[in-house]
């Protein structure tokens, strides 16, 4: 078991490098406060369930890492309790690398990034694939989403940390841009109608005898 939750990432080798490069004192202060958080708090839950994209990292028995992208509508990642995240695993290219890795090594990592807010969250934990459980899969399946769920993945949180926005490019979802443009066009149309009305009133005022 770890002395501090952050020890899941800050191994002795990492701490030695931090000492050599001058950042150990600041991270030691994090440890003095108990390390990173290990429970899913309301703000984190809201952030998780607002995402439409996540990267899931695993490693096989030999330590070879692998990262897989998973996406869906907002809410496809579901916070089940203060320690667990679940999502339906949709049918894809059927390589099953993530599932094979988890059978050998259940340690896993979630990386979430919101480009609009320029915020990223790192979550360490353990994951498992749940097959042949239609009730759980149905619970995790987003409503009205046209994808075929093959199984479910449950992720138990060990520790999490938030990064600063440095170097994150700001990008916007196409749907958000389309909504903003539609609102702009609506306001422009309303202003054009108001301008036309004022012009008509002004014209009528300059020709009071005109019927």
Short mmCIF file of C-alpha atoms in Angstrom, two decimals:
data_model
loop_
_atom_site.label_atom_id
_atom_site.label_comp_id
_atom_site.label_asym_id
_atom_site.label_seq_id
_atom_site.Cartn_x
_atom_site.Cartn_y
_atom_site.Cartn_z
CA UNK A 1 0.00 0.00 0.00
CA UNK A 2 1.17 3.54 -0.68
CA UNK A 3 2.22 5.91 2.09
CA UNK A 4 0.66 8.75 0.08
CA UNK A 5 -1.89 8.46 -2.74
CA UNK A 6 0.51 10.35 -5.02
CA UNK A 7 3.05 7.53 -4.56
CA UNK A 8 1.10 5.66 -7.23
CA UNK A 9 2.97 7.90 -9.68
CA UNK A 10 5.81 9.29 -7.57
CA UNK A 11 7.93 6.16 -7.33
CA UNK A 12 11.39 6.29 -5.70
CA UNK A 13 12.91 6.78 -9.16
CA UNK A 14 10.53 9.68 -9.86
CA UNK A 15 11.25 11.27 -6.49
CA UNK A 16 14.99 10.97 -7.10
CA UNK A 17 14.62 12.83 -10.39
CA UNK A 18 12.42 15.46 -8.72
CA UNK A 19 15.16 15.97 -6.14
CA UNK A 20 17.83 16.26 -8.81
CA UNK A 21 15.78 18.74 -10.85
CA UNK A 22 14.54 20.84 -7.95
CA UNK A 23 10.80 20.06 -7.72
CA UNK A 24 10.82 17.55 -4.84
CA UNK A 25 10.15 20.13 -2.11
CA UNK A 26 6.93 21.35 -3.69
CA UNK A 27 5.63 17.80 -4.17
CA UNK A 28 6.71 16.90 -0.64
CA UNK A 29 4.34 19.62 0.55
CA UNK A 30 1.56 17.90 -1.40
CA UNK A 31 2.42 14.70 0.47
CA UNK A 32 2.33 16.54 3.80
CA UNK A 33 -1.26 17.45 2.98
CA UNK A 34 -2.04 13.79 2.34
CA UNK A 35 -1.18 13.50 -1.34
CA UNK A 36 -3.71 13.47 -4.14
CA UNK A 37 -7.41 12.94 -3.67
CA UNK A 38 -8.80 9.43 -3.90
CA UNK A 39 -12.56 9.94 -3.97
CA UNK A 40 -14.79 11.33 -6.70
CA UNK A 41 -16.06 14.65 -5.38
CA UNK A 42 -19.11 16.43 -6.86
CA UNK A 43 -17.03 18.82 -8.99
CA UNK A 44 -15.01 15.95 -10.43
CA UNK A 45 -18.17 13.90 -11.05
CA UNK A 46 -19.69 16.80 -12.99
CA UNK A 47 -16.51 17.16 -15.06
CA UNK A 48 -16.36 13.43 -15.83
CA UNK A 49 -19.99 13.19 -16.89
CA UNK A 50 -19.70 16.25 -19.13
CA UNK A 51 -16.96 14.68 -21.26
CA UNK A 52 -17.51 13.21 -24.71
CA UNK A 53 -14.06 11.66 -24.95
CA UNK A 54 -11.60 9.79 -22.73
CA UNK A 55 -8.29 7.99 -23.12
CA UNK A 56 -7.89 4.68 -21.28
CA UNK A 57 -4.34 3.45 -20.68
CA UNK A 58 -3.42 -0.13 -19.80
CA UNK A 59 -0.31 -2.29 -19.90
CA UNK A 60 0.19 -5.97 -20.55
CA UNK A 61 2.03 -8.47 -18.35
CA UNK A 62 5.36 -7.42 -19.88
CA UNK A 63 4.67 -3.75 -19.15
CA UNK A 64 4.00 -2.75 -22.76
CA UNK A 65 1.63 0.25 -22.57
CA UNK A 66 -1.41 0.84 -24.72
CA UNK A 67 -3.82 3.77 -24.97
CA UNK A 68 -7.33 3.45 -26.30
CA UNK A 69 -9.77 6.25 -27.06
CA UNK A 70 -13.37 5.95 -26.00
CA UNK A 71 -16.09 8.45 -26.88
CA UNK A 72 -19.81 9.03 -26.79
CA UNK A 73 -22.38 11.67 -25.88
CA UNK A 74 -21.96 13.64 -22.68
CA UNK A 75 -22.88 11.27 -19.86
CA UNK A 76 -21.46 8.13 -21.47
CA UNK A 77 -18.98 8.12 -18.58
CA UNK A 78 -21.07 7.46 -15.49
CA UNK A 79 -19.98 8.05 -11.91
CA UNK A 80 -21.48 5.11 -10.03
CA UNK A 81 -20.25 6.09 -6.56
CA UNK A 82 -17.41 8.07 -4.98
CA UNK A 83 -14.87 5.45 -6.07
CA UNK A 84 -16.16 3.98 -9.33
CA UNK A 85 -16.67 5.08 -12.94
CA UNK A 86 -18.40 2.87 -15.47
CA UNK A 87 -19.08 2.98 -19.18
CA UNK A 88 -20.49 0.77 -21.89
CA UNK A 89 -17.76 -0.63 -24.13
CA UNK A 90 -19.03 -0.24 -27.69
CA UNK A 91 -18.20 -2.70 -30.41
CA UNK A 92 -15.17 -1.55 -32.44
CA UNK A 93 -12.32 -3.10 -34.37
CA UNK A 94 -12.40 -6.19 -32.13
CA UNK A 95 -8.67 -6.26 -31.40
CA UNK A 96 -9.44 -6.58 -27.66
CA UNK A 97 -6.01 -5.26 -26.63
CA UNK A 98 -7.39 -3.38 -23.64
CA UNK A 99 -9.38 -6.39 -22.45
CA UNK A 100 -6.38 -8.69 -22.82
CA UNK A 101 -4.16 -6.26 -20.95
CA UNK A 102 -6.67 -6.01 -18.10
CA UNK A 103 -6.78 -9.77 -17.76
CA UNK A 104 -3.00 -9.74 -17.20
CA UNK A 105 -2.75 -6.46 -15.32
CA UNK A 106 -5.75 -4.60 -13.93
CA UNK A 107 -3.88 -1.35 -13.29
CA UNK A 108 -5.27 1.35 -15.55
CA UNK A 109 -5.34 5.09 -16.11
CA UNK A 110 -7.92 7.56 -17.42
CA UNK A 111 -6.92 10.83 -19.07
CA UNK A 112 -9.67 13.39 -19.59
CA UNK A 113 -9.16 16.72 -21.35
CA UNK A 114 -11.61 19.54 -21.95
CA UNK A 115 -10.16 21.70 -24.71
CA UNK A 116 -12.75 24.46 -24.35
CA UNK A 117 -12.10 24.88 -20.61
CA UNK A 118 -8.40 24.01 -21.08
CA UNK A 119 -8.56 21.54 -18.19
CA UNK A 120 -7.23 18.01 -17.85
CA UNK A 121 -7.74 15.37 -15.19
CA UNK A 122 -5.54 12.33 -14.56
CA UNK A 123 -7.09 9.34 -12.80
CA UNK A 124 -5.18 6.26 -11.61
CA UNK A 125 -6.94 3.08 -10.65
CA UNK A 126 -7.88 -0.46 -11.54
CA UNK A 127 -10.28 -1.58 -14.23
CA UNK A 128 -12.15 -4.70 -15.20
CA UNK A 129 -14.28 -5.79 -18.10
CA UNK A 130 -17.74 -7.13 -17.26
CA UNK A 131 -19.19 -9.46 -19.89
CA UNK A 132 -22.63 -11.05 -20.12
CA UNK A 133 -24.31 -8.61 -17.76
CA UNK A 134 -27.10 -7.01 -19.81
CA UNK A 135 -28.55 -5.19 -16.81
CA UNK A 136 -25.28 -3.38 -16.08
CA UNK A 137 -24.62 -2.69 -19.75
CA UNK A 138 -28.12 -1.23 -20.16
CA UNK A 139 -27.58 0.96 -17.10
CA UNK A 140 -24.37 2.35 -18.61
CA UNK A 141 -25.64 2.73 -22.16
CA UNK A 142 -26.37 6.36 -23.16
CA UNK A 143 -30.01 6.94 -24.05
CA UNK A 144 -30.80 7.01 -27.78
CA UNK A 145 -27.15 6.53 -28.75
CA UNK A 146 -26.73 4.52 -31.96
CA UNK A 147 -23.90 2.21 -30.96
CA UNK A 148 -23.79 -1.47 -30.07
CA UNK A 149 -22.59 -2.14 -26.52
CA UNK A 150 -20.45 -5.26 -26.30
CA UNK A 151 -19.65 -5.27 -22.60
CA UNK A 152 -19.03 -2.89 -19.70
CA UNK A 153 -15.89 -1.49 -18.12
CA UNK A 154 -15.73 -0.58 -14.43
CA UNK A 155 -12.91 1.65 -13.22
CA UNK A 156 -12.11 1.93 -9.51
CA UNK A 157 -10.31 5.15 -8.61
CA UNK A 158 -7.10 4.99 -6.58
CA UNK A 159 -5.95 8.60 -6.97
CA UNK A 160 -6.55 11.61 -9.19
CA UNK A 161 -4.96 14.95 -9.95
CA UNK A 162 -5.79 18.02 -12.02
CA UNK A 163 -3.25 19.68 -14.31
CA UNK A 164 -2.78 23.34 -15.07
CA UNK A 165 -3.98 24.61 -18.48
CA UNK A 166 -0.48 25.36 -19.72
CA UNK A 167 0.07 24.37 -23.37
CA UNK A 168 -3.50 23.06 -23.84
CA UNK A 169 -4.81 24.52 -27.13
CA UNK A 170 -8.31 25.94 -26.81
CA UNK A 171 -10.73 24.14 -29.11
CA UNK A 172 -14.50 24.04 -29.30
CA UNK A 173 -16.98 21.27 -30.03
CA UNK A 174 -18.63 21.57 -33.45
CA UNK A 175 -22.07 21.42 -31.83
CA UNK A 176 -21.19 24.31 -29.49
CA UNK A 177 -19.88 26.39 -32.40
CA UNK A 178 -23.03 25.64 -34.45
CA UNK A 179 -25.25 26.67 -31.52
CA UNK A 180 -23.30 29.91 -31.04
CA UNK A 181 -23.53 30.72 -34.76
CA UNK A 182 -27.27 29.98 -34.78
CA UNK A 183 -27.77 32.33 -31.84
CA UNK A 184 -25.70 35.00 -33.62
CA UNK A 185 -27.79 34.62 -36.79
CA UNK A 186 -31.00 34.84 -34.75
CA UNK A 187 -29.87 38.07 -33.13
CA UNK A 188 -28.75 39.52 -36.48
CA UNK A 189 -32.14 38.71 -38.00
CA UNK A 190 -33.87 40.39 -35.08
CA UNK A 191 -31.70 43.51 -35.41
CA UNK A 192 -32.34 43.66 -39.16
CA UNK A 193 -36.09 43.52 -38.52
CA UNK A 194 -35.79 46.30 -35.95
CA UNK A 195 -33.73 48.46 -38.35
CA UNK A 196 -36.34 47.93 -41.09
CA UNK A 197 -39.12 48.92 -38.67
CA UNK A 198 -37.29 52.08 -37.62
CA UNK A 199 -36.67 53.01 -41.25
CA UNK A 200 -40.37 52.57 -42.04
CA UNK A 201 -41.31 54.74 -39.07
CA UNK A 202 -38.78 57.40 -40.09
CA UNK A 203 -40.07 57.39 -43.67
CA UNK A 204 -43.67 57.72 -42.47
CA UNK A 205 -42.69 60.61 -40.22
CA UNK A 206 -41.01 62.55 -43.05
CA UNK A 207 -44.12 62.15 -45.24
CA UNK A 208 -47.04 62.72 -42.85
CA UNK A 209 -49.55 63.27 -45.67
CA UNK A 210 -48.71 60.04 -47.43
CA UNK A 211 -51.40 57.38 -47.10
#
